[in-house]
PDB file of C-alpha atoms in Angstrom:
ATOM      1  CA  MET A 133      15.432  31.085   5.543  1.00  0.00           C
ATOM      2  CA  LYS A 134      15.051  28.345   7.846  1.00  0.00           C
ATOM      3  CA  ARG A 135      10.863  26.777   7.912  1.00  0.00           C
ATOM      4  CA  ARG A 136      10.787  27.876  11.513  1.00  0.00           C
ATOM      5  CA  GLU A 137      11.677  31.471  10.419  1.00  0.00           C
ATOM      6  CA  ILE A 138       9.224  31.688   7.804  1.00  0.00           C
ATOM      7  CA  LEU A 139       6.509  30.130   9.580  1.00  0.00           C
ATOM      8  CA  TYR A 140       6.737  31.878  12.625  1.00  0.00           C
ATOM      9  CA  GLY A 141       8.864  35.391  11.633  1.00  0.00           C
ATOM     10  CA  LYS A 142       7.175  38.348  11.742  1.00  0.00           C
ATOM     11  CA  GLY A 143       6.181  39.923   8.512  1.00  0.00           C
ATOM     12  CA  THR A 144       6.091  36.406   6.365  1.00  0.00           C
ATOM     13  CA  PRO A 145       3.313  37.390   3.852  1.00  0.00           C
ATOM     14  CA  THR A 146       0.014  35.261   3.969  1.00  0.00           C
ATOM     15  CA  GLU A 147       0.521  34.319  -0.155  1.00  0.00           C
ATOM     16  CA  VAL A 148       4.502  32.805   1.077  1.00  0.00           C
ATOM     17  CA  LEU A 149       2.814  30.889   3.778  1.00  0.00           C
ATOM     18  CA  ILE A 150       0.131  29.472   1.460  1.00  0.00           C
ATOM     19  CA  GLU A 151       2.942  28.448  -0.938  1.00  0.00           C
ATOM     20  CA  TYR A 152       4.875  26.767   1.330  1.00  0.00           C
ATOM     21  CA  GLY A 153       1.862  24.811   2.436  1.00  0.00           C
ATOM     22  CA  LYS A 154       1.150  23.904  -0.875  1.00  0.00           C
ATOM     23  CA  LEU A 155       4.666  22.615  -1.586  1.00  0.00           C
ATOM     24  CA  TYR A 156       4.661  20.741   1.598  1.00  0.00           C
ATOM     25  CA  LEU A 157       1.201  19.065   0.361  1.00  0.00           C
ATOM     26  CA  GLU A 158       2.678  18.341  -2.732  1.00  0.00           C
ATOM     27  CA  GLU A 159       5.715  16.131  -1.168  1.00  0.00           C
ATOM     28  CA  GLY A 160       3.026  14.296   1.244  1.00  0.00           C
ATOM     29  CA  ARG A 161       4.426  16.417   4.287  1.00  0.00           C
ATOM     30  CA  LEU A 162       0.709  16.908   5.431  1.00  0.00           C
ATOM     31  CA  ASN A 163       1.545  18.416   9.107  1.00  0.00           C
ATOM     32  CA  ASP A 164       3.874  20.556   7.698  1.00  0.00           C
ATOM     33  CA  ALA A 165       1.296  21.456   5.111  1.00  0.00           C
ATOM     34  CA  VAL A 166      -1.404  22.222   7.698  1.00  0.00           C
ATOM     35  CA  GLU A 167       0.865  24.184  10.044  1.00  0.00           C
ATOM     36  CA  PHE A 168       1.574  26.585   6.908  1.00  0.00           C
ATOM     37  CA  PHE A 169      -2.070  26.680   5.854  1.00  0.00           C
ATOM     38  CA  GLY A 170      -3.240  27.127   9.419  1.00  0.00           C
ATOM     39  CA  VAL A 171      -0.538  30.156  10.478  1.00  0.00           C
ATOM     40  CA  ALA A 172      -1.914  31.370   7.047  1.00  0.00           C
ATOM     41  CA  GLY A 173      -5.524  31.344   8.041  1.00  0.00           C
ATOM     42  CA  PHE A 174      -6.069  29.630   4.787  1.00  0.00           C
ATOM     43  CA  LYS A 175      -9.535  28.236   4.918  1.00  0.00           C
ATOM     44  CA  GLU A 176      -9.272  26.743   1.631  1.00  0.00           C
ATOM     45  CA  GLY A 177      -6.617  24.570   2.297  1.00  0.00           C
ATOM     46  CA  LEU A 178      -7.609  23.537   5.574  1.00  0.00           C
ATOM     47  CA  MET A 179     -10.595  22.096   4.767  1.00  0.00           C
ATOM     48  CA  GLU A 180      -8.455  20.241   1.816  1.00  0.00           C
ATOM     49  CA  MET A 181      -6.401  19.270   4.646  1.00  0.00           C
ATOM     50  CA  LYS A 182      -9.801  18.053   6.434  1.00  0.00           C
ATOM     51  CA  GLU A 183     -10.630  15.646   3.961  1.00  0.00           C
ATOM     52  CA  LEU A 184      -7.073  14.323   3.613  1.00  0.00           C
ATOM     53  CA  ALA A 185      -7.046  13.631   7.430  1.00  0.00           C
ATOM     54  CA  ILE A 186     -10.276  11.744   7.021  1.00  0.00           C
ATOM     55  CA  LYS A 187      -9.054   9.469   4.199  1.00  0.00           C
ATOM     56  CA  GLU A 188      -5.373   9.246   5.632  1.00  0.00           C
ATOM     57  CA  GLY A 189      -7.295   7.707   8.872  1.00  0.00           C
ATOM     58  CA  ASP A 190      -5.163  10.447  10.733  1.00  0.00           C
ATOM     59  CA  TYR A 191      -6.760  11.742  14.107  1.00  0.00           C
ATOM     60  CA  PHE A 192      -3.973  14.064  14.826  1.00  0.00           C
ATOM     61  CA  LEU A 193      -3.819  15.610  11.950  1.00  0.00           C
ATOM     62  CA  LEU A 194      -7.710  16.157  11.951  1.00  0.00           C
ATOM     63  CA  GLU A 195      -7.737  17.530  15.655  1.00  0.00           C
ATOM     64  CA  ARG A 196      -4.827  20.371  14.309  1.00  0.00           C
ATOM     65  CA  VAL A 197      -7.262  21.155  11.347  1.00  0.00           C
ATOM     66  CA  PHE A 198      -9.836  21.895  13.735  1.00  0.00           C
ATOM     67  CA  GLU A 199      -7.851  23.895  16.182  1.00  0.00           C
ATOM     68  CA  PHE A 200      -6.892  25.981  13.175  1.00  0.00           C
ATOM     69  CA  LEU A 201     -10.360  26.290  12.166  1.00  0.00           C
ATOM     70  CA  GLY A 202     -11.652  26.953  15.741  1.00  0.00           C
ATOM     71  CA  GLU A 203     -13.987  24.124  15.607  1.00  0.00           C
ATOM     72  CA  GLU A 204     -14.251  20.961  17.372  1.00  0.00           C
ATOM     73  CA  GLY A 205     -15.376  19.155  14.601  1.00  0.00           C
ATOM     74  CA  GLY A 206     -18.857  17.252  14.128  1.00  0.00           C
ATOM     75  CA  LYS A 207     -19.933  13.894  15.553  1.00  0.00           C
ATOM     76  CA  GLU A 208     -20.021  12.777  11.495  1.00  0.00           C
ATOM     77  CA  GLU A 209     -16.682  13.720  10.809  1.00  0.00           C
ATOM     78  CA  TRP A 210     -15.406  12.047  13.686  1.00  0.00           C
ATOM     79  CA  LEU A 211     -16.698   9.084  12.768  1.00  0.00           C
ATOM     80  CA  SER A 212     -15.734   9.124   9.403  1.00  0.00           C
ATOM     81  CA  LEU A 213     -11.776   9.169  10.506  1.00  0.00           C
ATOM     82  CA  GLY A 214     -12.546   6.594  12.949  1.00  0.00           C
ATOM     83  CA  LYS A 215     -14.088   4.028  10.413  1.00  0.00           C
ATOM     84  CA  ARG A 216     -11.199   5.161   8.037  1.00  0.00           C
ATOM     85  CA  ALA A 217      -8.427   4.211  10.140  1.00  0.00           C
ATOM     86  CA  LEU A 218      -9.989   0.938  11.634  1.00  0.00           C
ATOM     87  CA  GLU A 219     -10.317   0.234   7.862  1.00  0.00           C
ATOM     88  CA  LEU A 220      -6.456   0.901   7.655  1.00  0.00           C
ATOM     89  CA  GLU A 221      -5.665  -0.778  11.312  1.00  0.00           C
ATOM     90  CA  LYS A 222      -4.866   2.310  12.938  1.00  0.00           C
ATOM     91  CA  PHE A 223      -5.995   1.312  15.917  1.00  0.00           C
ATOM     92  CA  VAL A 224      -5.315   3.692  18.233  1.00  0.00           C
ATOM     93  CA  PHE A 225      -6.627   6.436  16.120  1.00  0.00           C
ATOM     94  CA  ALA A 226      -9.740   5.159  15.374  1.00  0.00           C
ATOM     95  CA  LYS A 227     -10.345   4.602  19.010  1.00  0.00           C
ATOM     96  CA  LYS A 228      -9.662   8.204  19.413  1.00  0.00           C
ATOM     97  CA  ALA A 229     -11.694   9.184  16.614  1.00  0.00           C
ATOM     98  CA  PHE A 230     -14.897   7.326  18.076  1.00  0.00           C
ATOM     99  CA  ALA A 231     -14.308   8.638  21.867  1.00  0.00           C
ATOM    100  CA  LYS A 232     -14.408  12.059  20.186  1.00  0.00           C
ATOM    101  CA  ALA A 233     -17.533  11.062  18.435  1.00  0.00           C
ATOM    102  CA  GLY A 234     -18.855   9.784  21.890  1.00  0.00           C
ATOM    103  CA  ASP A 235     -19.480   6.199  20.162  1.00  0.00           C
ATOM    104  CA  LEU A 236     -18.579   4.041  23.210  1.00  0.00           C
ATOM    105  CA  GLU A 237     -19.616   0.696  21.212  1.00  0.00           C
ATOM    106  CA  ALA A 238     -17.519   1.455  18.490  1.00  0.00           C
ATOM    107  CA  MET A 239     -14.633   1.941  21.081  1.00  0.00           C
ATOM    108  CA  LYS A 240     -14.937  -1.427  22.624  1.00  0.00           C
ATOM    109  CA  GLU A 241     -15.357  -3.202  19.278  1.00  0.00           C
ATOM    110  CA  VAL A 242     -11.832  -1.476  18.269  1.00  0.00           C
ATOM    111  CA  GLU A 243     -10.501  -2.876  21.915  1.00  0.00           C
ATOM    112  CA  LYS A 244     -11.432  -6.357  20.560  1.00  0.00           C
ATOM    113  CA  LEU A 245     -10.062  -5.754  17.313  1.00  0.00           C
ATOM    114  CA  GLN A 246      -7.089  -4.803  18.358  1.00  0.00           C
ATOM    115  CA  ARG A 247      -6.903  -7.666  21.302  1.00  0.00           C
ATOM    116  CA  GLU A 248      -7.572 -10.048  18.521  1.00  0.00           C
ATOM    117  CA  VAL A 249      -4.934  -8.736  16.237  1.00  0.00           C
ATOM    118  CA  LYS A 250      -2.109  -8.582  19.095  1.00  0.00           C
ATOM    119  CA  GLY A 251      -2.974 -12.383  19.906  1.00  0.00           C
ATOM    120  CA  GLY A 252      -3.152 -13.600  16.252  1.00  0.00           C
ATOM    121  CA  LYS A 253       0.276 -12.058  15.787  1.00  0.00           C
ATOM    122  CA  GLY A 254       1.647 -13.463  19.342  1.00  0.00           C
ATOM    123  CA  GLU A 255       0.454 -17.039  18.362  1.00  0.00           C
ATOM    124  CA  GLN A 256       1.988 -17.137  14.733  1.00  0.00           C
ATOM    125  CA  ARG A 257       4.894 -16.053  16.524  1.00  0.00           C
ATOM    126  CA  ARG A 258       5.300 -18.791  19.340  1.00  0.00           C
ATOM    127  CA  THR A 259       4.242 -21.344  16.182  1.00  0.00           C
ATOM    128  CA  GLU A 260       7.026 -20.131  14.581  1.00  0.00           C
ATOM    129  CA  GLU A 261       9.744 -20.087  16.933  1.00  0.00           C
ATOM    130  CA  ASP A 262       8.249 -23.571  18.701  1.00  0.00           C
ATOM    131  CA  ALA A 263       8.310 -25.231  15.203  1.00  0.00           C
ATOM    132  CA  PRO A 264      10.898 -28.252  14.865  1.00  0.00           C
ATOM    133  CA  LEU A 265      14.375 -27.361  12.948  1.00  0.00           C
ATOM    134  CA  PRO A 266      14.282 -28.934   9.673  1.00  0.00           C
TER     135      PRO A 266
END
């Protein structure tokens, strides 16, 4: 059976969906794992995925978890994800998470850091390109 048939086919037992979700999780395929846990309605697995999404700073994964849970997510969860994403230099995810939490100051700080990082890399690149040949 193909992944799609197992996931969306009629009559796939919940236990099978959960087992596939666990296998995908073991392989590090977090997006696939959340889909299987979500379709199975496996709250325990979704809660584990929520923690992993925050740890990984993955905005879209956390958003998908909340969709399956039928929740928006709390301010603290989005702030935690934003801070972690910022640590990992996932600036787009950090900005989105801070926006979801309603923290405009943190969003502006991320934009500032993002410009600094881009500017720093650009300056370094120009310096290397403009350096005289040996």
